[in-house]
Coordinates of C-alpha atoms in Angstrom, one line a residue:
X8 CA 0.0 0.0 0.0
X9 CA 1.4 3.4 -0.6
X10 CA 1.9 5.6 2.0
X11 CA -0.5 8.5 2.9
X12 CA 0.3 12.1 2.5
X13 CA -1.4 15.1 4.6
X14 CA -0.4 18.3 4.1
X15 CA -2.0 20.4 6.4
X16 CA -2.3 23.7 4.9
X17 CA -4.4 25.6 7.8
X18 CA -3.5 23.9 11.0
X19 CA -0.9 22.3 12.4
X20 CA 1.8 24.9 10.9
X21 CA 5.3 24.1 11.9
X22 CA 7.9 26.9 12.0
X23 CA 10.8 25.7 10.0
X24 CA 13.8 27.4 8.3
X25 CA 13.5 27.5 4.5
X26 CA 16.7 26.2 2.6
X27 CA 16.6 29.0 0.5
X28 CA 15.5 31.5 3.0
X29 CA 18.1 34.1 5.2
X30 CA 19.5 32.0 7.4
X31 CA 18.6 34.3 10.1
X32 CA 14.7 34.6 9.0
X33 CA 12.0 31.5 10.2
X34 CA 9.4 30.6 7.8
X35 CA 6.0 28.9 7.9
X36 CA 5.6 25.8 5.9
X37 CA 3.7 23.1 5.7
X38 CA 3.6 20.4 8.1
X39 CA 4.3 17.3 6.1
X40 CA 2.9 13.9 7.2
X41 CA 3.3 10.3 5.6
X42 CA 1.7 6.8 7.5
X43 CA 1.1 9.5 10.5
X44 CA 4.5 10.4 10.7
X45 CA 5.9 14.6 10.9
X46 CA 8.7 14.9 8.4
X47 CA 9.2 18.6 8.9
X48 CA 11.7 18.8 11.5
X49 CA 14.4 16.4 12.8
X50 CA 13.5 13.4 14.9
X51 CA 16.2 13.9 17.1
X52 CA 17.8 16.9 19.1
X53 CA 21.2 16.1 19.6
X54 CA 21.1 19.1 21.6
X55 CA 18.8 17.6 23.8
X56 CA 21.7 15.3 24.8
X57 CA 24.3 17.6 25.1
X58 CA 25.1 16.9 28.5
X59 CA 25.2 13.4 28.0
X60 CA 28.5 13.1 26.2
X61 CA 30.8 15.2 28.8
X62 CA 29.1 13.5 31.5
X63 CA 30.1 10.0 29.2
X64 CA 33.5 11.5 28.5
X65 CA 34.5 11.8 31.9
X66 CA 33.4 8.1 33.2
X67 CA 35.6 7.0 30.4
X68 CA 38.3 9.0 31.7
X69 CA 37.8 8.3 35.1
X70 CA 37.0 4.9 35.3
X71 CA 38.3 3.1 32.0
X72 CA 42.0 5.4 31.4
X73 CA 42.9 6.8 35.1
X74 CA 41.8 3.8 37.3
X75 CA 42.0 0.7 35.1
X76 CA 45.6 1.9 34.4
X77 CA 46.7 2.2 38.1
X78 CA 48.5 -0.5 39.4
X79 CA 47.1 -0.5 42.5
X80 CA 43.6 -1.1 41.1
X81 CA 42.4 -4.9 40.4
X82 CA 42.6 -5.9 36.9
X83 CA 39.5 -7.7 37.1
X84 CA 36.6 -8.0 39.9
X85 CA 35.4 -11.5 38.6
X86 CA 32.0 -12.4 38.7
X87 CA 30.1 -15.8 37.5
X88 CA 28.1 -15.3 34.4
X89 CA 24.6 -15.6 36.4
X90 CA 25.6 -12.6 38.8
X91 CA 26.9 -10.5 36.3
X92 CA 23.3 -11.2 34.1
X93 CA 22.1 -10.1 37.3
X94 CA 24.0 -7.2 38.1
X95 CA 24.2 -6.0 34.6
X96 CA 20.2 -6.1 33.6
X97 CA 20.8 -7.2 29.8
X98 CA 17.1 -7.0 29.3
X99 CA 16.1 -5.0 26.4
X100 CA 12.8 -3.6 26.5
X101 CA 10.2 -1.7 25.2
X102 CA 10.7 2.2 26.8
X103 CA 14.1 3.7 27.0
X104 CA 16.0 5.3 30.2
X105 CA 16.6 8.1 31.8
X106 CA 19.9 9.3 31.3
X107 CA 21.4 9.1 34.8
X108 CA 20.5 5.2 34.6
X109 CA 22.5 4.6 31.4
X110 CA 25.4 7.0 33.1
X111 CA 25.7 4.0 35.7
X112 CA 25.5 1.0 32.8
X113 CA 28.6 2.9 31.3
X114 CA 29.8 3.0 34.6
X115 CA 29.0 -0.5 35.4
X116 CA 30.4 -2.2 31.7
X117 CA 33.7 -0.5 32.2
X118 CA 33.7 -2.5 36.7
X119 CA 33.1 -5.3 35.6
X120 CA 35.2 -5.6 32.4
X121 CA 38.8 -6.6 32.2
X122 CA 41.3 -4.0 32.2
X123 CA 43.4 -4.9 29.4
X124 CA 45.1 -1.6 29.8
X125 CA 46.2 -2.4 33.1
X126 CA 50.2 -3.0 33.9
X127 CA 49.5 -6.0 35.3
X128 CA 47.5 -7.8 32.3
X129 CA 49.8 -10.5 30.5
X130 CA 46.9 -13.1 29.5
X131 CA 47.4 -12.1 25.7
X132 CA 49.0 -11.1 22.8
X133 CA 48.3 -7.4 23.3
X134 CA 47.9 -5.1 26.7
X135 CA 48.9 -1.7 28.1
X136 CA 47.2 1.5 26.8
X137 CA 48.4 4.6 24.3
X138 CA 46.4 7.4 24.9
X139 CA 47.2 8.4 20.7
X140 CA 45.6 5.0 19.9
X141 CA 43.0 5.7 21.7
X142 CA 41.8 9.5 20.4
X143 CA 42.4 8.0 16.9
X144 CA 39.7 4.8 18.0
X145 CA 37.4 7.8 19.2
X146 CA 37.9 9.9 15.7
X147 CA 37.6 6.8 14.2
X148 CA 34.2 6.0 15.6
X149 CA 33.1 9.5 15.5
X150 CA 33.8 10.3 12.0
X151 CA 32.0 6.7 11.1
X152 CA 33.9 6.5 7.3
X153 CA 33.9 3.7 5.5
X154 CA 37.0 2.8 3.3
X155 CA 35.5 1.6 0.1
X156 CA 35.5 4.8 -1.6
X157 CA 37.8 7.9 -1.6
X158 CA 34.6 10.5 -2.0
X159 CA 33.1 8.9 1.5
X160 CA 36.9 8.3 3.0
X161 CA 39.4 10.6 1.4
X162 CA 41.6 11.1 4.7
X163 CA 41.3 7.7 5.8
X164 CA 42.3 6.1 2.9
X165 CA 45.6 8.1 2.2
X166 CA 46.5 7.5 5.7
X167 CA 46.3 3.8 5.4
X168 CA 48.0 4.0 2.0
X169 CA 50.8 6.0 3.8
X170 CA 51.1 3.8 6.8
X171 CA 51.1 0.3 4.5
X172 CA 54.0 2.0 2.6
X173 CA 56.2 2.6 5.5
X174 CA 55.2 -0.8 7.2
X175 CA 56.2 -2.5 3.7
X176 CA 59.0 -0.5 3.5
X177 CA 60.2 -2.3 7.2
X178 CA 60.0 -5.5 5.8
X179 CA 61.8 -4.9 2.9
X180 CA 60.3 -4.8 0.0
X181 CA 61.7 -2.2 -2.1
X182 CA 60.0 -2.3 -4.9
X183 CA 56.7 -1.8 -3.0
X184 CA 53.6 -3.7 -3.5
X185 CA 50.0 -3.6 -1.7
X186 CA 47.8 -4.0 1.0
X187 CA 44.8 -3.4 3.7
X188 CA 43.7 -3.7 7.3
X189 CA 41.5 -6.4 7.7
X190 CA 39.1 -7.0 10.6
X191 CA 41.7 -9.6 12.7
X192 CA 44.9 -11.9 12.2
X193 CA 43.1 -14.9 11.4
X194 CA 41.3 -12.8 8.3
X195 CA 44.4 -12.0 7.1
X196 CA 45.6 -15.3 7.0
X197 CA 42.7 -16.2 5.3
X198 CA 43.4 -13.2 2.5
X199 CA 46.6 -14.9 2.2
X200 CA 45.6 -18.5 1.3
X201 CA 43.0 -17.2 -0.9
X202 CA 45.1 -15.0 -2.7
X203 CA 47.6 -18.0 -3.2
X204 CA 45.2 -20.1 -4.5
X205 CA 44.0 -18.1 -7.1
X206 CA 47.3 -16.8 -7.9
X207 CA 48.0 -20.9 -8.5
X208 CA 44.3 -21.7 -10.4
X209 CA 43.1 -17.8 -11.5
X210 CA 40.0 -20.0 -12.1
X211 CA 38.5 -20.7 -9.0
X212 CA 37.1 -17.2 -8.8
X213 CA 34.6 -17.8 -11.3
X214 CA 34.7 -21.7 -12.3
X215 CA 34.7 -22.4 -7.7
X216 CA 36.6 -25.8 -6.1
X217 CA 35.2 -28.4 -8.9
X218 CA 37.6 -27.1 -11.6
X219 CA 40.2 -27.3 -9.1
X220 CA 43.0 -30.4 -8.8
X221 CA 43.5 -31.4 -5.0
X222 CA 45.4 -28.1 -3.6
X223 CA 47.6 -28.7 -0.4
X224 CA 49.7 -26.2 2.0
X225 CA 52.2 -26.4 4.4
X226 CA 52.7 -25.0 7.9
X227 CA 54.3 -26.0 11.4
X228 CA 52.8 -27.4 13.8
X229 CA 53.2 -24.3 16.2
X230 CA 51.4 -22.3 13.7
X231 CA 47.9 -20.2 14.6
X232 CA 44.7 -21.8 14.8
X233 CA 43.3 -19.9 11.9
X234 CA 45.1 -21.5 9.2
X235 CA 43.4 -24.7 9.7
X236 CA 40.1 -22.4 10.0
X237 CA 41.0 -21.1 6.6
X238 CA 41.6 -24.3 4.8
X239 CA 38.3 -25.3 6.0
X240 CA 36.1 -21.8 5.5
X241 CA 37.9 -21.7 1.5
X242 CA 37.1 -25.3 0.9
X243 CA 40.2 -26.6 0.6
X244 CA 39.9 -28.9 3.7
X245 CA 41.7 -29.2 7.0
X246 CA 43.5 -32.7 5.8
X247 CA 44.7 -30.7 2.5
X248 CA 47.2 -28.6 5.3
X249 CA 50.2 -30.5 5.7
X250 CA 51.5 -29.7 9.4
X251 CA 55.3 -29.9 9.4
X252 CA 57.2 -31.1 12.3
X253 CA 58.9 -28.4 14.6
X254 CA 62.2 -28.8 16.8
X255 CA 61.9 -28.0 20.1
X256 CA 62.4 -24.3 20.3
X257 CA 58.5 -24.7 18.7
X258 CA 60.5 -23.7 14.8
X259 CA 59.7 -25.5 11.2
X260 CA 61.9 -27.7 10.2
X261 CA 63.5 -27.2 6.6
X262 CA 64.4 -30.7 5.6
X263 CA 60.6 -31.9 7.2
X264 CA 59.2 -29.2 5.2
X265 CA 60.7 -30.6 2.0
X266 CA 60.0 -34.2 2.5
X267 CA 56.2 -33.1 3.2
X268 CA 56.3 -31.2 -0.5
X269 CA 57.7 -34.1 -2.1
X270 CA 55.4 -36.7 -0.1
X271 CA 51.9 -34.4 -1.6
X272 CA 53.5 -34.6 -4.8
X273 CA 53.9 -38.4 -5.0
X274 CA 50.3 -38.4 -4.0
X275 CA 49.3 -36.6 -6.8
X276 CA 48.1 -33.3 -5.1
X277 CA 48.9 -29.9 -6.1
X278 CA 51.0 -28.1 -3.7
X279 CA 50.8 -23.9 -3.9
X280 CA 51.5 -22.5 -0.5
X281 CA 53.8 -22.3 2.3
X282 CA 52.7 -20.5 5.2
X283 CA 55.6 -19.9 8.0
X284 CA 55.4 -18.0 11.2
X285 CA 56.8 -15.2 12.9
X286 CA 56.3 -15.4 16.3
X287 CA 54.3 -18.2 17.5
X288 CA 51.4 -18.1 19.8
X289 CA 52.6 -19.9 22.9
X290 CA 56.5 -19.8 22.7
X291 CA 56.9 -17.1 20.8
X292 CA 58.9 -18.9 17.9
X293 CA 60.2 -17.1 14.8
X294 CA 60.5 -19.6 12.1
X295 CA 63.8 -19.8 9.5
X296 CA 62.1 -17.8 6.7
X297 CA 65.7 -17.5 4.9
X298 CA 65.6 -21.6 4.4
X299 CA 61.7 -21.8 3.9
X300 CA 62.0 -19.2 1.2
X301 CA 64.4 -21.3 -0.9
X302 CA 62.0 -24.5 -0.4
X303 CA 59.4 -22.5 -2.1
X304 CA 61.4 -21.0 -4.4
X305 CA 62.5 -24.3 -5.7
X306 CA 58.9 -25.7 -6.2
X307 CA 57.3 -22.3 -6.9
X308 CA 55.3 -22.1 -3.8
X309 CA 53.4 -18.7 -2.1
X310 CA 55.7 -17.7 0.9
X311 CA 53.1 -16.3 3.4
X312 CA 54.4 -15.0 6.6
X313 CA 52.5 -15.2 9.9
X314 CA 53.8 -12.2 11.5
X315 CA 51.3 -10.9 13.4
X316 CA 52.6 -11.4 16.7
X317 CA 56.1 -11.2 15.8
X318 CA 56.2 -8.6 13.1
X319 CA 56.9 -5.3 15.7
X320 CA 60.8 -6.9 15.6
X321 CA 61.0 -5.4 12.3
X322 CA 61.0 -1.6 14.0
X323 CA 64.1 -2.2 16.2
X324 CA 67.3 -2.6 14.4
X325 CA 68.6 -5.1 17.0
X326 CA 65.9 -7.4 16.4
X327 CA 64.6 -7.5 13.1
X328 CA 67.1 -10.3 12.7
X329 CA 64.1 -12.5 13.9
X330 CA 62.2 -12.4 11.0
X331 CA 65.8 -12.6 8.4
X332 CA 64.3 -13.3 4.9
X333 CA 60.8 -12.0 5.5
X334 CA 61.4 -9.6 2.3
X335 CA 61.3 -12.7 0.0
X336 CA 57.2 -13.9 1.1
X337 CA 54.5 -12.9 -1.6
X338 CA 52.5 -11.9 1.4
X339 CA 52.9 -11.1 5.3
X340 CA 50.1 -10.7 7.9
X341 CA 51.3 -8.0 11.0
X342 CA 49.1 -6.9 13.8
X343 CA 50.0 -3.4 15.0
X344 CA 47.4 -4.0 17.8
X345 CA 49.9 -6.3 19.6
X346 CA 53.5 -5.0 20.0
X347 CA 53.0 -1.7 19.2
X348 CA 49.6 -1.0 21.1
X349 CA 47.9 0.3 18.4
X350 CA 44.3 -0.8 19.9
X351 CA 42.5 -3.5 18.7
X352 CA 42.1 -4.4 16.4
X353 CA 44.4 -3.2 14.0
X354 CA 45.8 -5.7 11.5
X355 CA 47.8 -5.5 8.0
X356 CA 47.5 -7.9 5.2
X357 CA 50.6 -6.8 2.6
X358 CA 51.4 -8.4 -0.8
X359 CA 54.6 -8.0 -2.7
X360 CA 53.1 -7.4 -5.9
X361 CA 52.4 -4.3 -8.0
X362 CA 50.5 -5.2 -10.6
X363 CA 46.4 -5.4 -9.2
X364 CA 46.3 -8.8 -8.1
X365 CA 44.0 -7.9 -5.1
X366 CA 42.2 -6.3 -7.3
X367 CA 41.7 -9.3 -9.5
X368 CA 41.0 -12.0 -7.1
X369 CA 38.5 -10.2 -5.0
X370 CA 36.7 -7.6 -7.4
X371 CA 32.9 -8.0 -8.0
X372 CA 32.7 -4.7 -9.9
X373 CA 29.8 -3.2 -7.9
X374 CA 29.0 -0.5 -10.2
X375 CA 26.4 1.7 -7.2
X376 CA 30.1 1.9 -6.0
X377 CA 33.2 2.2 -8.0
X378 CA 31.7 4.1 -10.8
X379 CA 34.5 4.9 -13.6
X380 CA 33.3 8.0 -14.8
X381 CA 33.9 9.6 -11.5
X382 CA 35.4 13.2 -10.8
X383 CA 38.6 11.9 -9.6
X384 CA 41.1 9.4 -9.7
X385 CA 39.2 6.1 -9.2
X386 CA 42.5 4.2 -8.3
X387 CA 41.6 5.8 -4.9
X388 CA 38.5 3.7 -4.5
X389 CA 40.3 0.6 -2.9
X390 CA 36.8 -1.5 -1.6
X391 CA 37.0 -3.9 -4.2
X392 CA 39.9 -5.2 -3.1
X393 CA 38.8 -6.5 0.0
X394 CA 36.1 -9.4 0.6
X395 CA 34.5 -7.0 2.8
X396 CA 32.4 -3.9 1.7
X397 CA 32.0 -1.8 4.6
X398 CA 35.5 -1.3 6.3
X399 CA 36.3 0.8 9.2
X400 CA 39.6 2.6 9.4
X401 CA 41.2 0.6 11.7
X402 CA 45.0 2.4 10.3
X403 CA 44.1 5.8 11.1
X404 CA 45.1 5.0 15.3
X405 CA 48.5 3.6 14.1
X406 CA 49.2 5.9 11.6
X407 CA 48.5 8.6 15.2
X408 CA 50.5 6.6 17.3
X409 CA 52.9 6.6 14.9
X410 CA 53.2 10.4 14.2
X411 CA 53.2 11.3 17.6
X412 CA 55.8 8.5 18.8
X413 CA 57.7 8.4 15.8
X414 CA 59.7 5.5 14.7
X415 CA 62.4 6.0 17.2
X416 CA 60.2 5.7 20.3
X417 CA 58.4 2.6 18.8
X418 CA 61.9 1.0 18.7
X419 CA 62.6 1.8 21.7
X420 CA 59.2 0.2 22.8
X421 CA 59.9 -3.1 21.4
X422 CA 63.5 -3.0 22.6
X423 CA 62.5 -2.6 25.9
X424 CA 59.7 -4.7 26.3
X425 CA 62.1 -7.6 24.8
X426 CA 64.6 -6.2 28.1
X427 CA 62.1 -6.5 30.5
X428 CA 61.4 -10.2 29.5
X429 CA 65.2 -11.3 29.6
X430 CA 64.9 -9.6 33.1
X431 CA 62.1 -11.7 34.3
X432 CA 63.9 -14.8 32.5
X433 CA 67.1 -14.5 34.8
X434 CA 64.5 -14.1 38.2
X435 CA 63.2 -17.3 37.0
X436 CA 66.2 -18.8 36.7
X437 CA 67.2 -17.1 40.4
X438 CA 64.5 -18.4 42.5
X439 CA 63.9 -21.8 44.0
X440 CA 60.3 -23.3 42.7
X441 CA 60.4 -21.7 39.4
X442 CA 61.5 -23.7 36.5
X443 CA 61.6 -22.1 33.1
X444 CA 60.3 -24.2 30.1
X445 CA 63.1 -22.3 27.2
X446 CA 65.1 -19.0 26.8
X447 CA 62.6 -16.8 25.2
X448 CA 63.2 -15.7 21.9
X449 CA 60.5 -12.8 22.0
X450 CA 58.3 -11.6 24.5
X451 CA 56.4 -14.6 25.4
X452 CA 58.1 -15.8 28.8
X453 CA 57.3 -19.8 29.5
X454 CA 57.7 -21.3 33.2
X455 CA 56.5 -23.7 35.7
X456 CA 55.8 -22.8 39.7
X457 CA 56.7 -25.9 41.5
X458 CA 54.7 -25.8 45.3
X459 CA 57.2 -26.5 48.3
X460 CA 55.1 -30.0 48.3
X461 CA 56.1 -31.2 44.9
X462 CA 60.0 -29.5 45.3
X463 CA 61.6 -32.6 46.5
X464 CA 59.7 -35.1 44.1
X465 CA 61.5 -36.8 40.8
X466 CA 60.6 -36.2 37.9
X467 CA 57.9 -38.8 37.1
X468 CA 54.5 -38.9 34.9
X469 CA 52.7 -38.3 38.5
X470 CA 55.1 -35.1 39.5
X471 CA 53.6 -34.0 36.1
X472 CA 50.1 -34.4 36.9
X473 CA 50.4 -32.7 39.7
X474 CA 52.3 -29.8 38.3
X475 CA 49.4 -29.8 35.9
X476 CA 47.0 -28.8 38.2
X477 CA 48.9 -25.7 39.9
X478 CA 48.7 -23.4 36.3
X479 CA 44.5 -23.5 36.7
X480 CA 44.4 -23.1 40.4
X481 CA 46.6 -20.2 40.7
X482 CA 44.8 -18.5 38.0
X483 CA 41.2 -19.1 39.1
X484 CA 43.0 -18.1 42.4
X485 CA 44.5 -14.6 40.8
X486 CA 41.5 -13.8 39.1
X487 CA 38.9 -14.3 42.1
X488 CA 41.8 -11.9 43.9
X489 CA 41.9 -9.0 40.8
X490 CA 45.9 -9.0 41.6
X491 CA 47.0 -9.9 38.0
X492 CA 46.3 -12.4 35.0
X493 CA 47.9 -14.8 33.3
X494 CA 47.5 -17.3 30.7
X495 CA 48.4 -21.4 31.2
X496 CA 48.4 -23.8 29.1
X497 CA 49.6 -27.0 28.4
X498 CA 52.0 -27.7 25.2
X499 CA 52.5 -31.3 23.4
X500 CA 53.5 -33.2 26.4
X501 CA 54.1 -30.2 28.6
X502 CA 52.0 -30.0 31.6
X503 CA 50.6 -26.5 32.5
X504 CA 52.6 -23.9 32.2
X505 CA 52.7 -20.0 32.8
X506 CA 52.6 -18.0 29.6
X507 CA 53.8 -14.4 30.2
X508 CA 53.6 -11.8 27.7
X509 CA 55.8 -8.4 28.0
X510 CA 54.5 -5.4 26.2
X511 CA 53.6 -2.2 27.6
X512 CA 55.9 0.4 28.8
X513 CA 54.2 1.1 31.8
X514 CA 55.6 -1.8 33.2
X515 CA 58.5 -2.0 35.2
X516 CA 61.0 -4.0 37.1
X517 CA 58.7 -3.9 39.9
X518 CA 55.8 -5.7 38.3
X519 CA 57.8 -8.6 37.3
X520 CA 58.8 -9.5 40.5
X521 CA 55.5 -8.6 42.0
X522 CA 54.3 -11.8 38.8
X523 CA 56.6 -14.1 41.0
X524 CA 55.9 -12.8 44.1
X525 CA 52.5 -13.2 43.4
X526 CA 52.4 -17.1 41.7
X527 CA 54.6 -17.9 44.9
X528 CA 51.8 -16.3 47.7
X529 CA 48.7 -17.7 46.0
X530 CA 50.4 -21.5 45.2
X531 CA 52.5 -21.7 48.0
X532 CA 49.8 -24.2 49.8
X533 CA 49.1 -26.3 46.6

């Protein structure tokens, strides 16, 4: 049915400013009505709510920046899932609330959530706070671009253009190439394996997997989770990733990486990619991209990197030599959000090629978007290279960071958090009940607490077990408490084990020995 219009020409008159009118002078018009609805003036007042956002602001300030960054706050105050249901009133419902009651749900999302930002968070891959990051996440969201187009994005998108050059430019590829930021590691990944398969069969973007042979790839077996993910969400199947044996510092092994290649051949598959890693999740291993590369090179294999936990070596001179050989992949994944605290998320996908194959592989040729008869130059309109359409500007934050920190003081970030873990490494090593798994490489910091109970017991399967059960007890214990946290784990045979990560420069000396302190006091009963 087609809506109803009223114009009411004798009653109802709303006082509205004509477009055309002196700015300064308010004319009569019209009120217009369709299906019972006033279309004259605005729906919303943003005025109305003007005291709403200062009032916002400074909560944030307060309670999410000042306090969840002091050390002498809890990181956490843990609660079960059925009294934080309680506490928070998730309820939806028909009427809205008055402002002072969603003051106090902002107030109450920000107590009850972890504070990642806090010195004493080491549970993941990221952690710590930059306030730059931070104003560029609120511009971000404030501004609410999308990057498909230059005429909706024009700032945006040469600020990712400029940061993708200089982050290319780190890891060595001189004669350029492209890229993006991609909503998380594990998408990038996937860009990566789809890219190399159609760089291997240009086909399968219009003909699909049944005009395909059986494709296989290769990774270690430390690598992340989402490459299996990606073999499975592209089709080509979890068994079709070969997972090559690593030693025991958690690297790829070369010569296994070659037997595997030759193995899929004699089985008639199709081998097209390589994808090595830079920085492994749990241990923090880098592996030997130098000696991969030549593997690939020899049976013309896609080098893919994995660096997105380890590729913030490449900004410090003394140890970029981590990720030797990284200039010879066809494409790398890096994650500004961990290392270098640009916020999450915040993740590159780079390819070392010039000559559109992005643009190839993922365009659709939308034309409500990229028209070509545009004003300006459409090689600006970057949206159909990505699989996504709308995409948020997660480079503008890093490319702040980065402009107010400058290269030098990034370095000097990575440097020092790198310094801080060798320092906890030798306290390890120093006190009696702690028992480190490996010498780092990287940031990630791997070590058992042994209880005095278990200190004079061989080693034995059952010493094992037990040890296994310390890791989850101390951190249910450290949680409940607020004190810190943590991540355990167990590794191939390893029992439990304390993971720590080192990034933010807000910690100190102090805090790693208040991390031992700490294990010891809440596991010195186990």
């Amino acid at each position: 049915m087609a809506p109803t219009i009223d114009r009411h020409l004798n009653e109802g008159l709303s006082e509205s400013q004509s477009p055309v009118a002196d700015p300064g002078h308010q004319t009569k018009t019209p009120a217009v009505m369709i299906d019972g609805v006033a279309l004259n003036d605005p729906a919303v007042d943003l005025h109305a709510t003007d005291s709403f956002l200062p009032q916002a602001l400074a909560i944030i300030m307060e309670d999410a920046v000042r306090r969840a960054t002091d050390v002498r706050e809890k990181v956490c105050e843990w609660r079960s899932p059925e009294q934080l249901k309680e506490l928070l009133d998730l309820e939806l419902r028909e009427g809205g609330e008055a402002e002072s009651e969603i003051l106090q749900r902002c107030r109450d999302t920000i107590r009850y959530s972890v504070k990642t930002g806090h010195p004493r968070f080491f549970n993941q891959l990221y952690g710590g706070m930059d306030h730059y990051s931070l104003v560029g996440s609120l511009i971000t969201e404030t501004m609410n671009a999308s990057l498909y187009t230059y005429e909706v994005a024009p700032v945006f998108t040469l600020m990712e253009e400029a940061v993708l050059t200089k982050m290319m430019e780190l890891i060595g590829w001189e004669e350029g190439g492209e890229g993006l930021f991609s909503p998380g590691g594990s998408v990038s990944n996937m860009y990566a394996m789809n890219v190399a398969r159609y760089h291997h069969c240009p086909d399968v973007k219009e003909l699909g997997l049944s005009a395909m042979p059986r494709l296989v790839m290769f990774t270690s077996q430390e690598c992340h989770y989402s490459i299996a993910k990606a073999a499975a969400f592209l089709g080509i199947g979890t068994k079709n990733v070969y997972m090559v044996p690593s030693d025991v510092r958690g690297k790829m092994i070369p010569v296994e990486l070659e037997k595997q290649i030759e193995t899929a051949k004699s089985e008639g598959a199709v081998p097209f990619m390589v994808s090595a890693t830079a920085g492994t999740t749990v241990l923090g291993a880098f592996d030997p991209i130098e000696d991969i590369a030549d593997i690939c090179g020899k049976h013309n294999l896609w080098l893919h990197v994995d660096a997105c936990w380890g590729g913030g070596a490449l900004m410090s001179r003394k140890h970029k030599h981590l990720l030797q050989g990284i200039q010879r992949a066809n494409s790398v994944a890096w994650n500004p959000h961990k290392m270098l605290m640009a916020g999450l998320q915040c993740c590159a996908f780079m390819v070392r090629d010039k000559t559109g194959l992005l643009q190839r592989c993922y365009s659709a040729n939308a034309s409500y978007l990229f028209q070509k008869d545009k004003f300006y130059d459409v090689s600006y309109d970057k949206g159909d290279k990505s699989i996504q359409c709308s995409r948020k500007s997660d480079a503008f934050k890093f490319w702040l960071l980065w402009k107010a920190l400058g290269t030098t003081e990034l370095e000097h970030r990575v440097d020092r958090a790198l310094a801080m873990a060798r320092y906890l490494t030798e306290e390890i090593k120093k006190r009696e009940g702690f028992r480190l798994l490996m010498e780092p490489e990287y940031a990630n910091v791997c070590f058992w607490y042994i209880p005095p109970s278990l200190r004079n017991m061989p080693d034995s399967p059952e010493f094992w077990q037990k040890v296994n059960a310390v890791g989850p007890k101390i951190k249910e214990r450290m949680i409940r408490k607020g004190s810190m946290m943590i991540c355990y784990q167990p590794h191939g045979d390893k029992a439990n084990f304390f993971r720590m990560i080192i990034i933010s420069p807000q910690v100190s000396r102090a805090d790693m020995d208040f991390v031992l302190d700490e294990i010891h006091h809440l596991g010195m009963d186990l």
